[in-house]
XYZ file of C-alpha atoms in Angstrom:
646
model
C 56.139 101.192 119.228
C 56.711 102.184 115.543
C 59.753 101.686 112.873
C 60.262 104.574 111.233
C 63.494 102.805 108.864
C 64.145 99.316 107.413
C 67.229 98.643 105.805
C 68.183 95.825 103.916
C 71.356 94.535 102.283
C 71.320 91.474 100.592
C 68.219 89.373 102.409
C 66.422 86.798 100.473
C 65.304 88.373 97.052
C 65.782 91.687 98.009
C 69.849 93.073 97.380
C 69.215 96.885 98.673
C 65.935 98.515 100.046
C 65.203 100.972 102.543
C 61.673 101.572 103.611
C 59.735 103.625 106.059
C 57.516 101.328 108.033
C 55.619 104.304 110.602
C 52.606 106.084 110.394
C 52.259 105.475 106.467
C 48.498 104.782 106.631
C 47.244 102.196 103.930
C 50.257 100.872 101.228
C 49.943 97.959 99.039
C 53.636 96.344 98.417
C 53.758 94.903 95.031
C 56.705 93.014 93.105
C 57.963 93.064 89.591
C 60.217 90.716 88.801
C 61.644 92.248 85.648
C 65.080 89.832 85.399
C 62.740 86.701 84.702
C 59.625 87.628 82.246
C 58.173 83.959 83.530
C 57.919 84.443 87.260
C 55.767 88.285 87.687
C 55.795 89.476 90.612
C 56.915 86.200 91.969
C 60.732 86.529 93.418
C 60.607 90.248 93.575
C 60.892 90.769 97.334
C 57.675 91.789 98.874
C 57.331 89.205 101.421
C 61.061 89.709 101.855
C 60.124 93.211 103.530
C 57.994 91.206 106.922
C 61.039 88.230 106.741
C 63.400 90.972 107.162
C 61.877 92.656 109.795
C 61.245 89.489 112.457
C 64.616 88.274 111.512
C 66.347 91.807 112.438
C 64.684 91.536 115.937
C 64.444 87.729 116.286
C 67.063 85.797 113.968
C 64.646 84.086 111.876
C 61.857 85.287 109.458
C 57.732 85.400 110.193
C 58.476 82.018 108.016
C 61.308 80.098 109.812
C 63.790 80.593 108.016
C 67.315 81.571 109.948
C 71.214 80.891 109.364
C 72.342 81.053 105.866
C 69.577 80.521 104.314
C 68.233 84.384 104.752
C 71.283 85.452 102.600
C 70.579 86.619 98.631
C 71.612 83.674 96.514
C 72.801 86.090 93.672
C 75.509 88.404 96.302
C 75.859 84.899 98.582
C 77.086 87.587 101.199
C 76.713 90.971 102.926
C 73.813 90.046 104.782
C 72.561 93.045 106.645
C 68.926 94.146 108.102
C 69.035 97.255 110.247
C 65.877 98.391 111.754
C 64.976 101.438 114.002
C 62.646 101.154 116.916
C 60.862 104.139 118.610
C 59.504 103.559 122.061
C 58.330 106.137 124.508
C 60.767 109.121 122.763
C 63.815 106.910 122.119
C 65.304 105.378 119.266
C 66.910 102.007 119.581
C 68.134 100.440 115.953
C 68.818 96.861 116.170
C 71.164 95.389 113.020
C 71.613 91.988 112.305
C 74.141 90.555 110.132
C 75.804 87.020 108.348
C 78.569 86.744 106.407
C 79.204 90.454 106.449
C 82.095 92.026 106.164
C 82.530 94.068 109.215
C 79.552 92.868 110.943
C 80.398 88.962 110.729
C 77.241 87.034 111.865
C 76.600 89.550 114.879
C 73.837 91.482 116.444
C 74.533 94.912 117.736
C 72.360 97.484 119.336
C 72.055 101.196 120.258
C 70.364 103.756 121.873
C 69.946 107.433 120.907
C 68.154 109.926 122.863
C 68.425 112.547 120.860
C 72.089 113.778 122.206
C 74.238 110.977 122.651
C 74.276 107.386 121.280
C 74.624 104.240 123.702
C 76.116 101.235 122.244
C 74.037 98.148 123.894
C 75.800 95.081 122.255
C 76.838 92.549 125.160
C 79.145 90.050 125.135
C 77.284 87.630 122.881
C 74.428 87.410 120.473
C 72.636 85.556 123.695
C 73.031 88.360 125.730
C 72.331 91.070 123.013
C 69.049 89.225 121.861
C 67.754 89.990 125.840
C 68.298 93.500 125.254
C 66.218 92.896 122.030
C 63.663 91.328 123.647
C 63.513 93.690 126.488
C 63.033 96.744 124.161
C 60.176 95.040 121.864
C 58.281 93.557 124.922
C 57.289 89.828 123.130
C 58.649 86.573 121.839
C 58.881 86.175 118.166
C 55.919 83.934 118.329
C 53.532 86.933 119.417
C 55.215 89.762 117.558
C 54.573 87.864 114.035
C 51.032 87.159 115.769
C 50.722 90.417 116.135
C 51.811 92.646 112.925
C 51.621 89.547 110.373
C 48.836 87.730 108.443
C 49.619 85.724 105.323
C 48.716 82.671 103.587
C 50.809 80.642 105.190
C 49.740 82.106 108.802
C 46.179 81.988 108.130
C 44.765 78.176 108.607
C 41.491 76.935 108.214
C 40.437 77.577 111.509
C 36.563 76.670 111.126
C 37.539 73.429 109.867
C 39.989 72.556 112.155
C 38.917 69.555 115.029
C 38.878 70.211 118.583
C 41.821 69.082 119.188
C 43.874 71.469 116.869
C 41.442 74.524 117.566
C 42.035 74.315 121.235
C 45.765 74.461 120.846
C 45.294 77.200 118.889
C 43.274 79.163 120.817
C 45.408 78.316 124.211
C 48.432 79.143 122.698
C 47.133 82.460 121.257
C 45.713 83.221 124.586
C 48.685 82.645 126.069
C 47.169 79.652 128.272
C 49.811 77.048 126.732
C 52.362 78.914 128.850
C 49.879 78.346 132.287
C 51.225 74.709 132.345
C 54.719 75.101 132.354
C 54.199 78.144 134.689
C 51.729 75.568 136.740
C 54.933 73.389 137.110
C 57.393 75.544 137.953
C 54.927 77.486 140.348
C 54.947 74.148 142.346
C 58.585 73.941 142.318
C 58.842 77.150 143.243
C 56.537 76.681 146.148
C 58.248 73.423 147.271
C 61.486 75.671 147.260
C 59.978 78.715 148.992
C 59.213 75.985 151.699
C 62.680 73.995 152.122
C 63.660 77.659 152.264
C 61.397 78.476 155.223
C 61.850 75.369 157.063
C 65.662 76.117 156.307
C 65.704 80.006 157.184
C 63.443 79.254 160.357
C 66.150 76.512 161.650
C 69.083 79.104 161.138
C 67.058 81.599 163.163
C 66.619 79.255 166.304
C 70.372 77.956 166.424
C 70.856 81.871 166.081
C 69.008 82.458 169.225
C 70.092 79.371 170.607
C 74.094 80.917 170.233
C 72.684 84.550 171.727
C 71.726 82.895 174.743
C 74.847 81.262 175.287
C 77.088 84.138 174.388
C 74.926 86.425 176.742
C 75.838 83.473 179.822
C 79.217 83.583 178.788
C 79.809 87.199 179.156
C 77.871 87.134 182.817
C 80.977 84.164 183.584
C 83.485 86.340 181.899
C 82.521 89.401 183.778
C 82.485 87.645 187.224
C 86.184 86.102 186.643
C 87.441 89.712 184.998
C 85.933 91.612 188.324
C 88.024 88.533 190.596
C 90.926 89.533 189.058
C 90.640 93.348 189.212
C 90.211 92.709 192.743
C 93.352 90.831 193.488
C 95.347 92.745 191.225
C 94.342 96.073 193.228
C 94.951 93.774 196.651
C 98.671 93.587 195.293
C 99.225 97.326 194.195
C 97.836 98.190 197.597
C 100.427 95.625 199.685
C 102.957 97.159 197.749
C 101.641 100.764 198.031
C 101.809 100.109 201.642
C 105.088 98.540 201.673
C 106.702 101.800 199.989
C 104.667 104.250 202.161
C 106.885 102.476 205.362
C 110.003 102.884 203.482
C 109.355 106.511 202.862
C 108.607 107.214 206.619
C 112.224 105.534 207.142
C 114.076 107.252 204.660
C 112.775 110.049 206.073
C 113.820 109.148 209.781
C 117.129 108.115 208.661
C 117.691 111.306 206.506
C 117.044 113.225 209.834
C 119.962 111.560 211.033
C 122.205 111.591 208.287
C 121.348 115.823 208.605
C 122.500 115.620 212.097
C 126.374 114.527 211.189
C 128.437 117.224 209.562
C 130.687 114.653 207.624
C 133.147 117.212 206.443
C 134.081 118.628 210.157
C 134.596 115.092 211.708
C 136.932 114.485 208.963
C 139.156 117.339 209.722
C 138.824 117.194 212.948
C 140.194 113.583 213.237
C 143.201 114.640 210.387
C 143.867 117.282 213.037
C 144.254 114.799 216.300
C 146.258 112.467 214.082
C 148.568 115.401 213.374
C 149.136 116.027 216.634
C 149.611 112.456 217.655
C 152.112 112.097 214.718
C 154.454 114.107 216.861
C 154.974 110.822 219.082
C 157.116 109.420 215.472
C 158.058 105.609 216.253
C 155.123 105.535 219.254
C 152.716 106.727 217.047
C 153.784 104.690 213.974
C 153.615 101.787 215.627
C 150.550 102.694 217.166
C 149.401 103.380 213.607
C 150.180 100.273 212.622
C 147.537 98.875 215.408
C 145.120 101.088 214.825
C 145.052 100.411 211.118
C 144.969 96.664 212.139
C 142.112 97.335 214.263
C 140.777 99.992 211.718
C 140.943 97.391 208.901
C 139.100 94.820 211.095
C 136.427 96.998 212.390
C 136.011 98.227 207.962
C 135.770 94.521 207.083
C 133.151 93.791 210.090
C 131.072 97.013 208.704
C 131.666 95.541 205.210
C 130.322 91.913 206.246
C 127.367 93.520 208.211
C 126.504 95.802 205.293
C 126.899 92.635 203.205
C 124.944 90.836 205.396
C 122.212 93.533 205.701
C 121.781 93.180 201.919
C 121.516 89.208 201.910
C 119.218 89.235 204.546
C 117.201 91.639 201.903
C 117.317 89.081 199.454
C 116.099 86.386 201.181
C 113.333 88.518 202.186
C 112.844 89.666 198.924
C 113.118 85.740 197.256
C 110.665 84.702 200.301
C 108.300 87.185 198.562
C 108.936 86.094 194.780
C 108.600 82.053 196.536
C 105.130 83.395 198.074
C 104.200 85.480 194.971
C 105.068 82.177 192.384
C 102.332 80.032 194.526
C 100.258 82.673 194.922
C 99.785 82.289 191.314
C 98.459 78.595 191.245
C 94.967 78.692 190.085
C 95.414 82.195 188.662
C 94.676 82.302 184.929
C 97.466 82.348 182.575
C 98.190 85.318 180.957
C 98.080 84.198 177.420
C 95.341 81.571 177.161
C 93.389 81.959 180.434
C 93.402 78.273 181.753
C 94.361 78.267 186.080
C 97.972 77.932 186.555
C 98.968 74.130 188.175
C 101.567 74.200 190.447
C 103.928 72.311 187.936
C 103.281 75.292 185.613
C 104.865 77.721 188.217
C 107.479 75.424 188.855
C 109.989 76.446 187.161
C 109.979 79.526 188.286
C 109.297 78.312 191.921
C 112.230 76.296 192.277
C 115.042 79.402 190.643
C 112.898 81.537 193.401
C 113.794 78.886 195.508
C 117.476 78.721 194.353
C 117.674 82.280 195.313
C 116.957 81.899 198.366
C 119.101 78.971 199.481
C 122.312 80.833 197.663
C 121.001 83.934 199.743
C 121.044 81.982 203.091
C 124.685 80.272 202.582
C 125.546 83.483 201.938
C 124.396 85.148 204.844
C 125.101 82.785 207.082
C 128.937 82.461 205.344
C 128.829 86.134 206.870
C 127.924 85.710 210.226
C 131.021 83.365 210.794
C 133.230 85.944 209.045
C 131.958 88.074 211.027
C 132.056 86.112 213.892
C 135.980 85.633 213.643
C 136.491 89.442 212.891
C 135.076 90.493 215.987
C 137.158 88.322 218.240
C 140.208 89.087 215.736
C 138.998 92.526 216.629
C 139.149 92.067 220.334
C 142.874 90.798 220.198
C 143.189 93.997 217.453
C 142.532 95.941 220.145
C 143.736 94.439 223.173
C 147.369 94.537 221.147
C 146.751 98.120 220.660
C 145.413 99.569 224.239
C 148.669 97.325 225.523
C 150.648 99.401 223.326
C 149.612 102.597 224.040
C 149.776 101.922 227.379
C 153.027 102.100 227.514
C 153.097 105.340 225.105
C 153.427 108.734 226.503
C 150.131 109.992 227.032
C 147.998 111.270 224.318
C 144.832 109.219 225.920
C 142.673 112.741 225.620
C 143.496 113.066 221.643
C 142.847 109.522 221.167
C 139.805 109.090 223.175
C 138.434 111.897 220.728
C 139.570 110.644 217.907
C 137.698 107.522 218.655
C 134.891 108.932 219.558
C 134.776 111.209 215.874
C 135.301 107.910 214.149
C 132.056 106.140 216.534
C 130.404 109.232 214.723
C 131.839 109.071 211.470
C 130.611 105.087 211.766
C 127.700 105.840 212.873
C 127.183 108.338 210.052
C 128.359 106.166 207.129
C 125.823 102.978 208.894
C 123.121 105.355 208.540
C 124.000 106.089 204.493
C 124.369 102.599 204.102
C 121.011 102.141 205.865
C 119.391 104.688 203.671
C 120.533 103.312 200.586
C 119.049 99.589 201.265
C 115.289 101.261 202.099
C 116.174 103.184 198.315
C 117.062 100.140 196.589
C 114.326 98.059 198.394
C 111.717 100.937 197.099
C 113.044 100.779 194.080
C 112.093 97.015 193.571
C 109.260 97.572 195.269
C 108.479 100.549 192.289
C 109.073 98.410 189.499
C 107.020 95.200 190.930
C 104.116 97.960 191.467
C 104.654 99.347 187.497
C 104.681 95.398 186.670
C 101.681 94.799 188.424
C 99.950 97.836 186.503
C 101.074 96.740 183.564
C 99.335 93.092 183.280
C 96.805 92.585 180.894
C 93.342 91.377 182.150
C 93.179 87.795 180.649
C 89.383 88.584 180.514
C 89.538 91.508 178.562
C 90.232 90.290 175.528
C 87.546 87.432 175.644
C 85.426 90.163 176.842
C 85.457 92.249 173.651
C 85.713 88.785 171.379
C 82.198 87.796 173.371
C 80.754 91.044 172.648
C 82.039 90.959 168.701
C 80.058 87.279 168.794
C 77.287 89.028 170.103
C 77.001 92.026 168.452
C 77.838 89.663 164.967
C 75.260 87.340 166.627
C 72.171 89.894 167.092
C 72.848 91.361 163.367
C 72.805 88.120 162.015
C 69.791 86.800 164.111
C 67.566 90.455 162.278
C 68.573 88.919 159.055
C 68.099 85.339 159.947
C 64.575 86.683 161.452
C 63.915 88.767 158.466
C 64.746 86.079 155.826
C 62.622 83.777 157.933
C 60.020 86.442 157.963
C 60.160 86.983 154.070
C 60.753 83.191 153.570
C 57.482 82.775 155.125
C 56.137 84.758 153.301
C 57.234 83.920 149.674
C 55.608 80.521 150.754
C 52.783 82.289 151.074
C 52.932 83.932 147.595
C 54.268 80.735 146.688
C 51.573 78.788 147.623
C 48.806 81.365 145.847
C 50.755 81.563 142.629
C 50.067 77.655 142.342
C 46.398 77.980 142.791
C 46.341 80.350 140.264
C 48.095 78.576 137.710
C 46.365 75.512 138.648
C 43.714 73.890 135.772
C 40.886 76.152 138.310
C 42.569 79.376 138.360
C 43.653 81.809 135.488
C 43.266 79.446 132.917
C 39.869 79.085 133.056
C 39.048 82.743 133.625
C 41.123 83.592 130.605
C 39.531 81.139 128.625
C 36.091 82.765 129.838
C 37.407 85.895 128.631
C 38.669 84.915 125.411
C 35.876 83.697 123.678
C 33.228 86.866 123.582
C 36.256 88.240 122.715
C 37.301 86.142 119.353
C 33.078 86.363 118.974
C 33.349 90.362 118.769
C 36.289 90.526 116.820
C 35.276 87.934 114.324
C 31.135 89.445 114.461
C 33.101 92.672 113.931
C 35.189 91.565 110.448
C 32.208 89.617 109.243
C 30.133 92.451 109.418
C 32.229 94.105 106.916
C 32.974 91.137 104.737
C 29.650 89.678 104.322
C 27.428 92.489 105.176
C 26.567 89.989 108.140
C 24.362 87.763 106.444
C 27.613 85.059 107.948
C 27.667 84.215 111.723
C 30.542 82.886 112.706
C 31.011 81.547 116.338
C 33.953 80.700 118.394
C 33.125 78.081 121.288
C 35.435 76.488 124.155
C 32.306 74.905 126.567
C 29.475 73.005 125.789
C 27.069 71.679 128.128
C 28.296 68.413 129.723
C 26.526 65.189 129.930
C 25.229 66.387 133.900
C 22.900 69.277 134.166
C 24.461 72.227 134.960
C 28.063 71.264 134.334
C 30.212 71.960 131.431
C 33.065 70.535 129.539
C 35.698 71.913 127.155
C 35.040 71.615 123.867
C 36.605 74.182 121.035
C 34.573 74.578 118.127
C 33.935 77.546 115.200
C 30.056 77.321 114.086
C 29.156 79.094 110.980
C 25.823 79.895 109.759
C 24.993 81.844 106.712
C 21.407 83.569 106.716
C 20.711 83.328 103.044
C 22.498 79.907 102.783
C 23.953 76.922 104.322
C 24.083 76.740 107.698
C 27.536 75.292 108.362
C 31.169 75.911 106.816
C 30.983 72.872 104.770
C 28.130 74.613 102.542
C 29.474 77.774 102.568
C 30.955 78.887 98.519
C 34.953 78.959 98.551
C 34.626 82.572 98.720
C 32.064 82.708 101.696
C 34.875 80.414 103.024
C 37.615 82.677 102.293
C 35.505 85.525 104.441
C 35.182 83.668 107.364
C 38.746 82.319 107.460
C 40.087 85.945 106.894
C 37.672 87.089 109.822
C 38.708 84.300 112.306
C 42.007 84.492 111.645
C 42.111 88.390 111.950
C 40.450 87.779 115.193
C 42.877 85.182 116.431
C 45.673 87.574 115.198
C 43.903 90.642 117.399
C 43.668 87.904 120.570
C 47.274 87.983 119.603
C 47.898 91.244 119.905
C 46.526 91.578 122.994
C 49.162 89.908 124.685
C 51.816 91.763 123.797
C 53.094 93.865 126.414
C 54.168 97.064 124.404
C 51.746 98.595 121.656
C 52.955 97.714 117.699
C 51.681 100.362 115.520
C 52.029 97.970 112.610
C 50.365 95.347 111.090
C 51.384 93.248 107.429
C 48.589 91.592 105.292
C 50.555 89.111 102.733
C 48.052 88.159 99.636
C 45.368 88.177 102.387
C 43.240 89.232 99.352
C 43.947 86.680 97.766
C 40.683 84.101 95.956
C 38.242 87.178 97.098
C 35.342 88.019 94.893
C 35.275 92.393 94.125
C 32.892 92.710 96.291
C 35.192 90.784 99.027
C 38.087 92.629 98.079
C 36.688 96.274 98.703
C 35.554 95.104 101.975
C 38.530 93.511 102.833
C 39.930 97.095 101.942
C 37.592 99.029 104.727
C 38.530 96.604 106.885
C 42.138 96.787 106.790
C 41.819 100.884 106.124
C 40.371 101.496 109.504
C 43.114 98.318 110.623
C 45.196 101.558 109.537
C 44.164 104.035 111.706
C 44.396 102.039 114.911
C 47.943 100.817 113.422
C 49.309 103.990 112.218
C 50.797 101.707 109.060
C 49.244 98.463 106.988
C 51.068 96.952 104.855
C 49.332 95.043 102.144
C 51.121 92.633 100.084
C 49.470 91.469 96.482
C 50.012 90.280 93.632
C 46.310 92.256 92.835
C 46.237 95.553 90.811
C 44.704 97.581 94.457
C 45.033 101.244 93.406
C 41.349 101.619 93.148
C 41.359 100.810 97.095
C 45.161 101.832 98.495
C 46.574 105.698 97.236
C 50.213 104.667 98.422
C 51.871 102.280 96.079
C 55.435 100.500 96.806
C 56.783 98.483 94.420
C 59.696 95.883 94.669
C 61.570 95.159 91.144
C 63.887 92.908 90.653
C 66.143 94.004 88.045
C 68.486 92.239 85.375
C 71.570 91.154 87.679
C 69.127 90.627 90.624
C 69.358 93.408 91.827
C 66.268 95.488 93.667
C 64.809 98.850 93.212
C 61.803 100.170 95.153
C 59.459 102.692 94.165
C 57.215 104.368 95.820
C 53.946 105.993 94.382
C 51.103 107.916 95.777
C 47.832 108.354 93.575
C-alpha cells in the first residue's frame, strides 16, 4: 500500500503543502520557521506532515488530536487533508475536512481504476470511515504502530515494570484483543447452542406436522373416493332412468307414425258435411254431440292433468328421498355431515310439493269422476236423439270411430310429451349431479400445499439444525482457542524471539553489538519445570555495565531506539495489508555522531523494505540523507515546502 499524494489545506502549522509520500527512498523533513526568528524550526510543520496523514484516514492525528483543534489557528478554517491510496492497481483518495467551505466537516471517498471514478461516500461519516478502514486493512492504533516512531511514541521500554511492559507487549501483539474475543467467543458459543437446541426443536414439531398431514391426506382420500362412488351411483340411476324413457319415446313415436292426423281430419269434416244435410236434426244433434264432445275434451283434459300431477308427486317423492338421502353427506361448502335439521328446510317445501301435488290429483279424479257419468247422460241424451233422426247411423258410426283415432292419436302426443319433459328433468338433475364439487378436493390440494410447504420447510429446518450443530461445534473450538491456553500463549511464544531478533538486529547496527538487549515474557516458576509470566527487557553491555541503569544516556538512547523499533516492527506485523511507509520524528534526537550515522544505515535499509522513510529533525542530516524537504513557515503563517536533492 503506498501514497503517492498528500494534500493539505490549512492543518495545524501547515496552511498549503502537497507532498509525495511513495517510493522516495531516504528524506529528512526539516522546518524553518522564518515568521518567528525565536522558535527555529519549531512551529514550521514537519510533524504536521504524519498528523495529517492518520487524521485523513482516521479523524485524529498519530498524537490525539481530532475536532477543531487540527484546524490552522492563523486561517481558523478551510480545513482540508486529501490523501491518495494505491492498493493492488487502484487508487482510492480519501479527503477529510472541518469547517470547509464545500466540504463542511465530512469525509468522502473514491475510487479510480484508471477509466472511471466511483464515488464511495455513504450516508454518514460512520459509514464512510468503514469503507476507510476496509481499504487500509488496520485500526488507527496499528497503522501509527506501524509507519510512525517519534518521541512521544517511543517510551522507555527497558525501564518500564512488568506490569506496564506486558501491556505493551500484549497489546502490540495483538493479545489484548484475545480477551474480549475470549468473551464474546463464549457468548457466541452459548448462542450457537440456544440456537441448536432451538433449530433442533423446530425440526421435530416439523416432522411431527409431516406425519400428521401425511394421515390426513390417507382420511381425505378415503372420504373423497366415498363420494366419487355415490356420486357415480346417482348419474348411473339417472342414466338408467333416461335410457327407459328413450325406449318409450321411441315406442310411442311408432305409434304416433301410425296415425295420419291430417286424413282423419278431413275425413271427419267430410261425414259432418254430409250429415249437415239433416239441418234442424243435425243441429240439434250437434248441439249433443258438442255437449258430449266438450265432456269427453274436459275428461282428456283432467286425465292429461292428472297424468302430469301424478308426475309430480313422483318426481317430489324423489326430491323427498334425494333431501334424506343427503343426511350424513358432507356439506358442500365446509365439509361437516349434513343433520337432518340441516336438510329440513328443504325437506319439508319437498314435502309441500307433494301434498299440493296429491290434493291436486286427487281434486281430479272427482272431476273426473262427475264428467264421466255427466258423460254417460251426454250421451244417453244424444243416442235418444238420434234415434229418432233419419238414419245416418253408418256416417256417424265412422265419424266416431275417426275421432276414437284422432283421441287415440292426440293421447299418444300427450303421452310423448310427459316421457320428454320427464327426460328433460331427468337431464338437468344428471348435468347437476356432474356439476358438484368434491368437498374433498379442495382440502385435498390445501393438504398437499401443507405438505409440500411442510417437507421444504422440514430441509431447511434440518439444514439449519445441521449447520446449527455445527457452528456449536466451531463455536465451541473458537473458545478454546481464545481461552488463557490457546492462541495467546502460542503468540506470546512467538513474539518474543521475535522482538529478540529485531532488537539483536538494530543493536547490531547501533552499538556495533557490544549491547545485548533481551526481551523476556517467562521465567522459571517457583516448581521445577513450570513457568510463569513475567515481562522483562535485560540489557547487558560487554565493555560496560551490565544492566540499563549503568548504561551512558546515549547507550540508553540506543537501546530505547532499538526496542522500540522492534516493538514498532511486532507492530507491523499485524497489519493485514503491507504499508510501504514508515516516519521517524527526531528519532535522532540526544545521539552521539557515531549514533547518528548508524541510526542512518539503519533507517536507509528501513528504506528499501519501505519504499519511503521519512525522517523528521531538527539535525543538519545531509551528510547521511541526499533528499531534503523543508517546511517554512513564512511571514503571515503561511507554508512553503521545498524540496532538495544533493
Amino acid at each position: 500500500m503506498k501514497f503517492p499524494k498528500l494534500e493539505i489545506e490549512n492543518f495545524l502549522a501547515i496552511t498549503e503543502a502537497t507532498i509525495n509520500m511513495s517510493d522516495r527512498g531516504l528524506v529528512a523533513i526539516q522546518g524553518l520557521n522564518s515568521s518567528d526568528s525565536s522558535a527555529n524550526s519549531n512551529g514550521a510543520g514537519k510533524s504536521s506532515i504524519a498528523d495529517a496523514l492518520c487524521w485523513a484516514l482516521f479523524g485524529t492525528t498519530a498524537r490525539g488530536a481530532t475536532g477543531d483543534d487540527v484546524i490552522n489557528n492563523t486561517v481558523g478554517k478551510g480545513c482540508r487533508v486529501a490523501v491518495d491510496v494505491v492498493d493492488g492497481g487502484v487508487t482510492y483518495t480519501i479527503t477529510r475536512h472541518r469547517k470547509h467551505k464545500t466540504g463542511k466537516n465530512g469525509l468522502k471517498v473514491t475510487q479510480h481504476d484508471g477509466l472511471t471514478e466511483t464515488d464511495l461516500t455513504k450516508g454518514t461519516d460512520k459509514l464512510t470511515q468503514e469503507v476507510v478502514g476496509q481499504i487500509i486493512g488496520s485500526s488507527l492504533d496499528v497503522f501509527a504502530g506501524s509507519i510512525y516512531a517519534g518521541q512521544e511514541k517511543m517510551p522507555d521500554l527497558p525501564a518500564m515494570t512488568d506490569k506496564t511492559l506486558k501491556m505493551l507487549v500484549e497489546e502490540a501483539a495483538g493479545v489484548t484483543l484475545l480477551e474480549e474475543a475470549y468473551k464474546k467467543a463464549r457468548e457466541a458459543a452459548q448462542l450457537a447452542d440456544t440456537q441448536l437446541t432451538h433449530a433442533a426443536s423446530h425440526a421435530d414439531q416439523l416432522q411431527e406436522q409431516r406425519e400428521t398431514l401425511s394421515r390426513m391426506i390417507a382420511g381425505n382420500k378415503i372420504n373423497s373416493d366415498a363420494w366419487v362412488t355415490d356420486r357415480d351411483v346417482r348419474l348411473a340411476n339417472a342414466a338408467t332412468q333416461v335410457k327407459g324413457i328413450v325406449t318409450r319415446v321411441k315406442t310411442v313415436d311408432l305409434e304416433i307414425k301410425a296415425f295420419d292426423p291430417a286424413a282423419i281430419v278431413n275425413a271427419i269434416q267430410a261425414i259432418d258435411k254430409k250429415i249437415a244435410g239433416v239441418s234442424d236434426e243435425n243441429t240439434k244433434l250437434t248441439e249433443l254431440e258438442g255437449e258430449v264432445a266438450k265432456v269427453r275434451a274436459d275428461i282428456s283434459s283432467a286425465k292429461e292433468k292428472k297424468t302430469r300431477a301424478e308426475m309430480e308427486i313422483s318426481t317430489s317423492e324423489v326430491m323427498i328421498k334425494g333431501v334424506n338421502d343427503r343426511i350424513g353427506q358432507p356439506c358442500s361448502e365446509c365439509g361437516r355431515p349434513l343433520t337432518k335439521s340441516e336438510v329440513g328446510a328443504a325437506e319439508e317445501s319437498a314435502q309441500k310439493r307433494l301434498d299440493h301435488a296429491k290434493a291436486y290429483d286427487h281434486g281430479l279424479l272427482k272431476h273426473i269422476e262427475g264428467a264421466e257419468k255427466l258423460l254417460a247422460a251426454k250421451i244417453l241424451a244424444r243416442d235418444q236423439f238420434k234415434a229418432g233422426m233419419t238414419d245416418i247411423s253408418a256416417e256417424q258410426m265412422e265419424r266416431q270411430r275417426l275421432e276414437q283415432q284422432h283421441a287415440e292419436y292426440r293421447q299418444r302426443v300427450s303421452a310423448r310429451e310427459i316421457l320428454m319433459t320427464e327426460a328433460r328433468g331427468l337431464k338437468e338433475k344428471i348435468e347437476t349431479i356432474k356439476a358438484e364439487t368434491n368437498p374433498f378436493t379442495a382440502q385435498a390440494e390445501q393438504i398437499k400445499a401443507d405438505l409440500e410447504k411442510n417437507q421444504k420447510d422440514l430441509a431447511e429446518a434440518k439444514a439449519r439444525a445441521a449447520t446449527a450443530e455445527t457452528t456449536a461445534a466451531v463455536e465451541k473450538e473458537v473458545v478454546r482457542v481464545f481461552s488463557p491456553a490457546g492462541v495467546r500463549a502460542r503468540i506470546l511464544d512467538e513474539v518474543t524471539p521475535f522482538l529478540n531478533a529485531q532488537t539483536s538486529k538494530y543493536l547490531a547496527t547501533l552499538s556495533d553489538g557490544n549491547i545485548d538487549a533481551t526481551w523476556s515474557t517467562l521465567v522459571p516458576a517457583a516448581k521445577k519445570g513450570e513457568f510463569k509470566e513475567k515481562f522483562s527487557i535485560e540489557v547487558a553491555n560487554t565493555t560496560g555495565g551490565g544492566s540499563f541503569k549503568t548504561l551512558s544516556g546515549g547507550e540508553k538512547r540506543k537501546v530505547r531506539i532499538a526496542t522500540a523499533l522492534a516493538l514498532q516492527d511486532l507492530v507491523s506485523t499485524r497489519a493485514s495489508k503491507p504499508i510501504d511507509l514508515f516516519i521517524g520524528d527526531e528519532i535522532d534526537d540526544a545521539l552521539d555522531a557515531s549514533g547518528l550515522e548508524r541510526l542512518m544505515l539503519i533507517l536507509d535499509e528501513k528504506a528499501k523494505e519501505r519504499g519511503s522513510v521519512f525522517v523528521i529533525s531538527h539535525n543538519e542530516l545531509t551528510d547521511y540523507i541526499r533528499q531534503t524537504l523543508t517546511i517554512e513557515k513564512v511571514a503571515g503563517g503561511a507554508t512553503k515546502v521545498t524540496e532538495v536533492v544533493a
